[in-house]
Short mmCIF file of C-alpha atoms in Angstrom, two decimals:
data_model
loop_
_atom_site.label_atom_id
_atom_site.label_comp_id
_atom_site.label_asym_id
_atom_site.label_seq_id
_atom_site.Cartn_x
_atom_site.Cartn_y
_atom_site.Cartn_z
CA UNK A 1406 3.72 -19.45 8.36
CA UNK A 1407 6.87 -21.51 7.84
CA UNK A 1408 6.35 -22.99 4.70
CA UNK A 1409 5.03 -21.29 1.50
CA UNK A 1410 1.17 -20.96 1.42
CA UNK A 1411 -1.53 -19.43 -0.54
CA UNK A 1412 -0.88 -16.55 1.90
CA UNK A 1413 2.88 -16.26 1.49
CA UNK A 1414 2.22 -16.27 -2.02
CA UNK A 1415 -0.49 -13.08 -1.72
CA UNK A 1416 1.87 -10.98 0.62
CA UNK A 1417 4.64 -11.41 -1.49
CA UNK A 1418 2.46 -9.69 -4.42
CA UNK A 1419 0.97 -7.62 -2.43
CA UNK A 1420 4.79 -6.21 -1.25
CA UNK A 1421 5.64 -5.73 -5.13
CA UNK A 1422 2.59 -2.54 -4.72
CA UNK A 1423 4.37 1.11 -4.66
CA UNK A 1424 4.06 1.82 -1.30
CA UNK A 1425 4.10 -1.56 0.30
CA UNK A 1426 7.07 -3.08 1.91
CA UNK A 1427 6.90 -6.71 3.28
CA UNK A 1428 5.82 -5.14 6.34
CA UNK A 1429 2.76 -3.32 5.42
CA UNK A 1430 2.15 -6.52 2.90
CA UNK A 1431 1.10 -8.67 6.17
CA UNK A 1432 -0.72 -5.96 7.18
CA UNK A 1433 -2.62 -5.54 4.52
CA UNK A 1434 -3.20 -9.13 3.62
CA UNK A 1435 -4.31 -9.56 7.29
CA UNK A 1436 -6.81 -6.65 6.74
CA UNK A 1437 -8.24 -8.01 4.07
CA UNK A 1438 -8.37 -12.10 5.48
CA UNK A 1439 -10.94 -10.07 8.21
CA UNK A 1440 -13.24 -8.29 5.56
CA UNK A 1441 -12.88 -11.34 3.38
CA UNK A 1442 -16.46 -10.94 1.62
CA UNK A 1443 -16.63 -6.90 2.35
CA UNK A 1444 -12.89 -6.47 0.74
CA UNK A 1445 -11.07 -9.25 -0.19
CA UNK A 1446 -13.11 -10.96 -2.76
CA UNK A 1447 -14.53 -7.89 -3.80
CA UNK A 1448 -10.81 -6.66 -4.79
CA UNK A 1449 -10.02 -10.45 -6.46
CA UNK A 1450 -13.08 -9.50 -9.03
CA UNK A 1451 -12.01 -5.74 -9.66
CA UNK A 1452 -8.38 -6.85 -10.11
CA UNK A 1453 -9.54 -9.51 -12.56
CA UNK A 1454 -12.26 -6.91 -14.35
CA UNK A 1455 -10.02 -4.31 -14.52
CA UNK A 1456 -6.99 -5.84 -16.39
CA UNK A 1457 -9.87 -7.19 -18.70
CA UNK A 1458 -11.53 -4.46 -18.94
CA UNK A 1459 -9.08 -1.38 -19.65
CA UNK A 1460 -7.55 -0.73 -22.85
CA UNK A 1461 -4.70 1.50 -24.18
CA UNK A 1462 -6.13 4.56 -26.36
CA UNK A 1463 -4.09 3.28 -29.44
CA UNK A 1464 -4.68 7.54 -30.11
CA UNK A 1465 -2.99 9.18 -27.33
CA UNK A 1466 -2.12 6.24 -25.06
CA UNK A 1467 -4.51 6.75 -21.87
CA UNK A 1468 -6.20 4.07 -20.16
CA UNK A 1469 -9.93 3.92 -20.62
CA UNK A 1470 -12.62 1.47 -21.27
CA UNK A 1471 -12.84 1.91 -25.17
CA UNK A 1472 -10.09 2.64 -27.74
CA UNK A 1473 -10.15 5.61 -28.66
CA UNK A 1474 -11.00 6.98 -25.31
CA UNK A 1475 -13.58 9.10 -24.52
CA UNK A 1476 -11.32 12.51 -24.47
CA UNK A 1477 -10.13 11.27 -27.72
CA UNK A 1478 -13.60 10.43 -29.05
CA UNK A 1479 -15.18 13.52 -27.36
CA UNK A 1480 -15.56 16.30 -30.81
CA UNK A 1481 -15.78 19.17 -28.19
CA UNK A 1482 -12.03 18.59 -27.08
CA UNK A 1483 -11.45 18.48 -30.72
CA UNK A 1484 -10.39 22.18 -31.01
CA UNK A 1485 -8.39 22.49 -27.31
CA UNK A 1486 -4.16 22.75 -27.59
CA UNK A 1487 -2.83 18.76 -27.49
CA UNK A 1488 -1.30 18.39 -24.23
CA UNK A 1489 1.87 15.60 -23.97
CA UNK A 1490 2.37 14.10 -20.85
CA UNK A 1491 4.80 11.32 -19.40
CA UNK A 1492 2.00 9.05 -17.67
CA UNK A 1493 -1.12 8.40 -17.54
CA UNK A 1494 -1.33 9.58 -13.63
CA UNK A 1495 -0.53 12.92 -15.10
CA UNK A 1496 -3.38 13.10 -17.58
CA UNK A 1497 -5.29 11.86 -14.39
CA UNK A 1498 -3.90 14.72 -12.60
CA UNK A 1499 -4.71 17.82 -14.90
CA UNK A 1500 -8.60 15.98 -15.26
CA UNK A 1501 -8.95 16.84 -12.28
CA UNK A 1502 -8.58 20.22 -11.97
CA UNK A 1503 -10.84 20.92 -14.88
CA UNK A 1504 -9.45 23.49 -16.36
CA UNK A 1505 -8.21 21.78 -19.42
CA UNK A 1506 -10.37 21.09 -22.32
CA UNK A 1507 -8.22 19.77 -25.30
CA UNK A 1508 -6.90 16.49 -26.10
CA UNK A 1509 -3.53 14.55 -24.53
CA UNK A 1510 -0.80 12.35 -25.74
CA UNK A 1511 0.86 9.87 -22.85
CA UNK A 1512 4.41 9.40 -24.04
CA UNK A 1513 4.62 6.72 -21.12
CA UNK A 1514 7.96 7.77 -19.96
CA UNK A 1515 10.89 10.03 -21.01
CA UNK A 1516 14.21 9.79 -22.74
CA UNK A 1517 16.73 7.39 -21.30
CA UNK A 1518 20.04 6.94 -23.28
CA UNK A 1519 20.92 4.80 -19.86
CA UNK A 1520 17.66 2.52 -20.45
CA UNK A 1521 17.01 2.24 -23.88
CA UNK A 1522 14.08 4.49 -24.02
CA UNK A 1523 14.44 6.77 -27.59
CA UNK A 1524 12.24 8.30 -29.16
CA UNK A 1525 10.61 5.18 -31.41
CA UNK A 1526 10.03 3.63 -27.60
CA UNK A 1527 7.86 7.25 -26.72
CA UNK A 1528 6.15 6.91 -29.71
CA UNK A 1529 7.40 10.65 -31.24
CA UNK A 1530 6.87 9.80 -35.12
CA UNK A 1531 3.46 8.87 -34.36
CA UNK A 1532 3.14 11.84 -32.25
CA UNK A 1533 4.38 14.23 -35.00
CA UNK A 1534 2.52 12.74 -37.74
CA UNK A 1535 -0.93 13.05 -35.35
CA UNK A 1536 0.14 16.82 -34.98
CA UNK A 1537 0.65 17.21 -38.64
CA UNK A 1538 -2.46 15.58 -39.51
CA UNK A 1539 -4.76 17.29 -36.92
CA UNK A 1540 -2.89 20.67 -37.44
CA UNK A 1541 -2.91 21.31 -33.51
CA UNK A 1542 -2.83 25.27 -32.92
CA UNK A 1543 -0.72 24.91 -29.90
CA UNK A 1544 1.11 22.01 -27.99
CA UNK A 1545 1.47 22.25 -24.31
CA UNK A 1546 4.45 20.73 -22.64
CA UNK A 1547 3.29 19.32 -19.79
CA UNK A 1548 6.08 17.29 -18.68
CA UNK A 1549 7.80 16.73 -15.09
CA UNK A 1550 10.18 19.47 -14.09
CA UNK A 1551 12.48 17.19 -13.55
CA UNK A 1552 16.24 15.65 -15.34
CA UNK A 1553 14.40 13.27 -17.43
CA UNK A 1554 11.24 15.71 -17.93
CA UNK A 1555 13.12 18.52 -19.03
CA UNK A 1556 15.39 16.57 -21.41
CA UNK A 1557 12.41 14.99 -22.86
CA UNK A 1558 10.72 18.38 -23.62
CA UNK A 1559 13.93 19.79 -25.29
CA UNK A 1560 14.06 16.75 -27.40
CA UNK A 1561 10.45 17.33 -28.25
CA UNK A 1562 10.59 21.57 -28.75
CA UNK A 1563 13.16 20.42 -31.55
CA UNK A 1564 11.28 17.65 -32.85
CA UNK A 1565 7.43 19.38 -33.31
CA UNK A 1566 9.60 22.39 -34.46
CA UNK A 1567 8.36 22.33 -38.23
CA UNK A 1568 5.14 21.41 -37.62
CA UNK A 1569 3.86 25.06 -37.32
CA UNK A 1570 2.12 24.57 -33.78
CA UNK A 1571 3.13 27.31 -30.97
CA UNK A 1572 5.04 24.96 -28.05
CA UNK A 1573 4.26 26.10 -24.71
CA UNK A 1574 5.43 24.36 -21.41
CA UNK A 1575 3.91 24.65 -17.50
CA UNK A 1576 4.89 27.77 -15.60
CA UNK A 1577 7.61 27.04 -12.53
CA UNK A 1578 6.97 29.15 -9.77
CA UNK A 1579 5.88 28.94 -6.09
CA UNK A 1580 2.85 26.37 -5.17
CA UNK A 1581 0.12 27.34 -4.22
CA UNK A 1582 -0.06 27.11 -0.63
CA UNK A 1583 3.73 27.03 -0.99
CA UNK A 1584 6.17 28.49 2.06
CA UNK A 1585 9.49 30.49 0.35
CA UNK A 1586 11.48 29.24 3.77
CA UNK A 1587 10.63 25.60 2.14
CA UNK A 1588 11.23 26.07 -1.41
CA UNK A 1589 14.61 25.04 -3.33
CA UNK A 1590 16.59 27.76 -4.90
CA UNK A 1591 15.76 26.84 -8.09
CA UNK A 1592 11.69 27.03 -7.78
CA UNK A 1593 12.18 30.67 -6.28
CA UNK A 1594 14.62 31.59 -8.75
CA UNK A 1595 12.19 30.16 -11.57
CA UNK A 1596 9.56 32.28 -9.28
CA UNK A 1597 11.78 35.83 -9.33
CA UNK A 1598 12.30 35.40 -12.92
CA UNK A 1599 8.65 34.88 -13.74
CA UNK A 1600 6.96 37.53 -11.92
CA UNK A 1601 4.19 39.29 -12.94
CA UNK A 1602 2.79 42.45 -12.42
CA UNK A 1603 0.25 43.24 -9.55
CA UNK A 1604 -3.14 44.06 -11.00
CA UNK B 891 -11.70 8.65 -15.72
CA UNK B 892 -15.04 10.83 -15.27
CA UNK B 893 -17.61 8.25 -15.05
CA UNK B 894 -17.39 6.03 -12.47
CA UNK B 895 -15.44 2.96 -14.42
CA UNK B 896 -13.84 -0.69 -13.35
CA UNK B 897 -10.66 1.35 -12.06
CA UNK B 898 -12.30 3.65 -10.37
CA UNK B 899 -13.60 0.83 -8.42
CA UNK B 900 -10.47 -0.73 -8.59
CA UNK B 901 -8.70 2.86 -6.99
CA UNK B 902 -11.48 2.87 -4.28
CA UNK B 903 -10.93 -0.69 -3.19
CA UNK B 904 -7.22 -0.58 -2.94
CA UNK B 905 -7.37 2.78 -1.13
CA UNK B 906 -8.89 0.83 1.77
CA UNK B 907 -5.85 -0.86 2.25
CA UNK B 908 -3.95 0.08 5.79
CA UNK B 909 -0.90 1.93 4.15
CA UNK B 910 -2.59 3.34 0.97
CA UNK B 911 -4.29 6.64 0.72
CA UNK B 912 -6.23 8.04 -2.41
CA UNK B 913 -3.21 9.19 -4.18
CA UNK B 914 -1.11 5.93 -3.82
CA UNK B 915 -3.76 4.16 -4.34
CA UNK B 916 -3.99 5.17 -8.17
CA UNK B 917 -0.65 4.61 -8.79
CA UNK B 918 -1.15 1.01 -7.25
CA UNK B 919 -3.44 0.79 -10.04
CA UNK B 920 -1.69 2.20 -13.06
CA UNK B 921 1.55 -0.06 -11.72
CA UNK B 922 -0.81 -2.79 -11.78
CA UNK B 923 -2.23 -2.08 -15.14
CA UNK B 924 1.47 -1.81 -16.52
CA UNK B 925 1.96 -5.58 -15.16
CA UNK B 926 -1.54 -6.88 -16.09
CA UNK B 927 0.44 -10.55 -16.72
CA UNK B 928 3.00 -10.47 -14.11
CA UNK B 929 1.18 -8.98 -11.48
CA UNK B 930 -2.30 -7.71 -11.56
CA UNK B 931 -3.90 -11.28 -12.60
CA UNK B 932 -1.72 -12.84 -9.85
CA UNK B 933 -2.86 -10.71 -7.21
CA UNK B 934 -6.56 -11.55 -8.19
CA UNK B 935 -6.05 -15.24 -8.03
CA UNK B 936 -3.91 -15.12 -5.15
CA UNK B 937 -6.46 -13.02 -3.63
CA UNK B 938 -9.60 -15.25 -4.35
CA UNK B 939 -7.84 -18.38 -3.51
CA UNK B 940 -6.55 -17.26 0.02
CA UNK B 941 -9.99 -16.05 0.76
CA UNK B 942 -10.90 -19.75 -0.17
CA UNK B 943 -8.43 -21.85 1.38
CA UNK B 944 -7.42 -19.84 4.66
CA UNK B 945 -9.03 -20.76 7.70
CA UNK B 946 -8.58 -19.72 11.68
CA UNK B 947 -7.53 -22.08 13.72
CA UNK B 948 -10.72 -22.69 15.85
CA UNK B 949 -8.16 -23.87 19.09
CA UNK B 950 -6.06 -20.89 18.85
CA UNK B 951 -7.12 -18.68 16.70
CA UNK B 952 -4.36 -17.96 13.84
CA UNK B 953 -4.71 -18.37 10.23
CA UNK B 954 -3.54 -21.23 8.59
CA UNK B 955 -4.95 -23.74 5.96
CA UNK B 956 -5.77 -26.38 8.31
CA UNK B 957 -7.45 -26.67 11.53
CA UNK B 958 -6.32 -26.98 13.61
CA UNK B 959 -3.25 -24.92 12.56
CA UNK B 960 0.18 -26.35 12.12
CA UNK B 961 1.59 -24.51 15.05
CA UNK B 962 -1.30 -26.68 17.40
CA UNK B 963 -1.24 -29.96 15.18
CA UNK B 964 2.58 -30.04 16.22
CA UNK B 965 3.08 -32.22 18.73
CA UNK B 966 6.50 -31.01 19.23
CA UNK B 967 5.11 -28.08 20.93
CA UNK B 968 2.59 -28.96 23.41
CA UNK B 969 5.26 -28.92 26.33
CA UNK B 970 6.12 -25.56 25.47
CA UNK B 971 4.95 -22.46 27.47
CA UNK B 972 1.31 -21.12 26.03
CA UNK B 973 2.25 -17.35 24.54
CA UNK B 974 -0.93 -15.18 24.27
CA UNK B 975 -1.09 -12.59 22.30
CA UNK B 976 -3.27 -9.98 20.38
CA UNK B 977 -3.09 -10.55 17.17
CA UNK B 978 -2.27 -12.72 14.01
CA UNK B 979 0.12 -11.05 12.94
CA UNK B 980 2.36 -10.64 16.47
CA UNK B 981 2.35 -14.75 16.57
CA UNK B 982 3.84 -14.17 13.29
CA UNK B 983 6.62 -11.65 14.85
CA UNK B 984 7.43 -13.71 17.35
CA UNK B 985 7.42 -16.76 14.74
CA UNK B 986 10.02 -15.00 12.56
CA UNK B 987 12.10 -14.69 15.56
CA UNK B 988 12.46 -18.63 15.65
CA UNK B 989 13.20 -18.50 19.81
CA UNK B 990 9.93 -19.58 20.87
CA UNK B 991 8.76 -23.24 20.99
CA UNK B 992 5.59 -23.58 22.73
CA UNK B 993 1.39 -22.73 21.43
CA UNK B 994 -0.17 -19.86 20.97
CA UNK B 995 -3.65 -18.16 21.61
CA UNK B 996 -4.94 -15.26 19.49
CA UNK B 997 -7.09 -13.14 21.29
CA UNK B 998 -8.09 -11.20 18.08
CA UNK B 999 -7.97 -7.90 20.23
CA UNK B 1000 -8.46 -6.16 23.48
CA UNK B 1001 -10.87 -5.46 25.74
CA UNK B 1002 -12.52 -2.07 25.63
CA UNK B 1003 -16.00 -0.97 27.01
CA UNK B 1004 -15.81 1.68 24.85
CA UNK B 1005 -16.30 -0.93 21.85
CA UNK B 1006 -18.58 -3.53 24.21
CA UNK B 1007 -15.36 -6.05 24.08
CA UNK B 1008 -15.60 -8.69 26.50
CA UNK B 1009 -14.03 -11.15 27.79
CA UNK B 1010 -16.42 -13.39 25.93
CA UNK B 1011 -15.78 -11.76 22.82
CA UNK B 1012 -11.81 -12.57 23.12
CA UNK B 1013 -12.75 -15.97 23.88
CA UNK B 1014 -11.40 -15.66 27.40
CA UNK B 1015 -13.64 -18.19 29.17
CA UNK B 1016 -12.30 -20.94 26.20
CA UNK B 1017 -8.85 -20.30 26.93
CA UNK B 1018 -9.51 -20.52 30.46
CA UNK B 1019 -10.43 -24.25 29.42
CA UNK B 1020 -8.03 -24.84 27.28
CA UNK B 1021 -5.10 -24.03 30.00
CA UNK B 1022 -7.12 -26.06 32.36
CA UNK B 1023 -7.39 -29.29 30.20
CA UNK B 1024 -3.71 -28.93 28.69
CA UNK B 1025 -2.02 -27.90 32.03
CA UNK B 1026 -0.35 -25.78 31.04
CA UNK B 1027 2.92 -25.06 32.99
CA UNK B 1028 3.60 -21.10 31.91
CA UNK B 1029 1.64 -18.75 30.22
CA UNK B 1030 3.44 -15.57 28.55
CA UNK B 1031 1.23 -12.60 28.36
CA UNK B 1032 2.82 -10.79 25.02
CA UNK B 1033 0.21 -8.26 24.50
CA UNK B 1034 1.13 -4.73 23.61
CA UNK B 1035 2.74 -2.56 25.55
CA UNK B 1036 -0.05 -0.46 25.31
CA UNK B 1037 -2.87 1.01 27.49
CA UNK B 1038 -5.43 -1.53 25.62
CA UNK B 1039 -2.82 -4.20 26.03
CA UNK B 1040 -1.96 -4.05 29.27
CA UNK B 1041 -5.86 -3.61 30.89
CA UNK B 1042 -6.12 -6.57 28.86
CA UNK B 1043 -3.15 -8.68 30.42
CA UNK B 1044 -4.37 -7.06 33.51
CA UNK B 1045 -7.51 -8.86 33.23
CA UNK B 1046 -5.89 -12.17 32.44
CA UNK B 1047 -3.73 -12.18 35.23
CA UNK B 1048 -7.16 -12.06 37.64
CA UNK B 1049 -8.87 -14.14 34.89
CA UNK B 1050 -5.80 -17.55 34.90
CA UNK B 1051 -4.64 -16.97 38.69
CA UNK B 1052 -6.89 -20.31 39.16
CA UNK B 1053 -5.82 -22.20 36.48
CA UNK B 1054 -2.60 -23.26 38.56
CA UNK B 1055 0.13 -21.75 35.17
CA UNK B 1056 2.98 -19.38 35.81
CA UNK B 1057 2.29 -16.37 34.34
CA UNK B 1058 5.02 -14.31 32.66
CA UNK B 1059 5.42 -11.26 30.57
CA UNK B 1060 7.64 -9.75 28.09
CA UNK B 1061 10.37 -7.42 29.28
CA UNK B 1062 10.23 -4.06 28.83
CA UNK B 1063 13.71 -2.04 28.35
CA UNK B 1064 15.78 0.09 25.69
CA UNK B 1065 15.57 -1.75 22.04
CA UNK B 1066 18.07 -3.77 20.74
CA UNK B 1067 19.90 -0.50 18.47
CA UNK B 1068 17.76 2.52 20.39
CA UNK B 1069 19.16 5.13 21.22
CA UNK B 1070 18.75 6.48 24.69
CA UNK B 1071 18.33 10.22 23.39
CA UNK B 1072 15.28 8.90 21.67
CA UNK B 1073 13.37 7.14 24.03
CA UNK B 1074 10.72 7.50 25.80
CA UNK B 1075 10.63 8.25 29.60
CA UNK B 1076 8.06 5.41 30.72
CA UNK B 1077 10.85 2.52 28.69
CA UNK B 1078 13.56 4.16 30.12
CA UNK B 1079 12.29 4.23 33.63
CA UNK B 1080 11.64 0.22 33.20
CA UNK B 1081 14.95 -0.44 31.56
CA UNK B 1082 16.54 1.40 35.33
CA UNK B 1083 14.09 -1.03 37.19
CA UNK B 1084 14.81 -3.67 35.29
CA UNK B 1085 18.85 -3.24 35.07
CA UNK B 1086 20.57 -6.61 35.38
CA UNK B 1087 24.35 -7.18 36.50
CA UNK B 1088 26.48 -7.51 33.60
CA UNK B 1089 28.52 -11.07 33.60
#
């Protein structure tokens, strides 16, 4: 391939993927000129379906076929804490454990003074006023442990202050599964400080 | 996502990617989804029309919108040694190098009686006839340095002895920024057998 093709073009996209670098790109475009009818065409029309398809929840800001969604639309959720997350892959995350039943709000990122991002961009008024309005019992914090995360959730502990719901945020300890040889100081320090009592 | 929806489909095809699992696979998607415009609608077209215009080269093999291919419809390069190799994608290699000026055949794999692939499957008996009506002057054998590879350029050795072409291989030896420490035992016993007398 010396000049630019059709090809060229699709490795070039497929590079911009997290996950692909121009290297896997022609690997992967070569996997899929072999399964052409059994892959490659068959991706073309989901690519195309999805981005038609999929909406924003204009209510909490997931990605779902309808607007509201169906957590949003679903009346036994109704009564569950509201659970604010950064991304959608988040929300997708805690689904699938199960064990949550209430309702979400995707703030799509965090606080950035360096980017831009404040709070109108996160879409906190709207946020508050749907807290005020639904009087949620309890708000769960369920933002990345990280900088950004944890700047984000201060920000937001002041913010949802005088609505009158009880903040709570994600325990830090040990993962499951987890080796103490592995883990940063700051995870077994979180862990030490948070221990419970053996039943 | 519960139900199975358009991005679950979506999630499921791009997890069959080489170089994307289950996990990276939905954050593909939701960094698709983010860039419906930019990105995602691209990718589908670019997608659907490569699967359209793409062909393989039915002289040697490759993938190229004409055929035959560029590489074979340039008359520049039928003098040229005839470089065999495995696959698409190490023609490509060895085009991004820019050194080599001859044809090329594409085997499209090895052989393996494990898989019942024959020579007749790799199109052996063709190229046979195509180095016979061409004379061809050298052939390079740059198959993998691999068991598969190697049984395979075994076979073509005993398969073009007839055919009247010189038959060379790729050197093996220590790679151009490898460390010693690092290597392997079987490349650094051919880079001692191979040792050449500095200028």
């Amino acid at each position: 391939m010396t000049d630019a093709t059709p090809l060229d073009g699709l490795i070039a996209l497929l590079a911009r993927l997290p996950g692909l670098g121009p290297r896997s790109a022609r690997r992967a475009a070569l996997h899929l000129l072999k399964r052409r009818d059994a892959l490659m065409l068959p991706l073309a029309e989901a690519l195309a379906e999805t981005a038609r398809s999929v909406k924003t929840c204009t209510t909490c800001g997931t990605l779902d076929l309808t607007d509201p969604c169906r957590i949003c639309s679903d009346d036994t959720r109704a009564e569950g804490p509201l659970c604010i997350v950064e991304q959608v892959g988040d929300l997708w995350a805690i689904e699938r454990t199960g064990s949550f039943k209430g309702r979400y709000h995707v703030l799509g990122g965090t606080l950035s003074a360096l980017e831009g991002v404040g709070p109108d961009a996160l879409g906190i008024p709207k946020l508050i006023a749907r807290v005020q309005q639904a009087g949620t019992g309890e708000i769960i914090l369920a933002l990345n442990a990280t900088l950004e995360g944890q700047t984000t959730a201060y920000y937001l502990t002041e913010a949802l202050a005088d609505t009158g719901a009880k903040l709570t945020r994600l325990a830090h300890g040990v993962p499951v599964g987890g080796e103490l040889d592995y883990l940063d100081e700051g995870t077994l320090m979180a862990a030490f400080s948070a221990r419970r009592s053996v039943e």
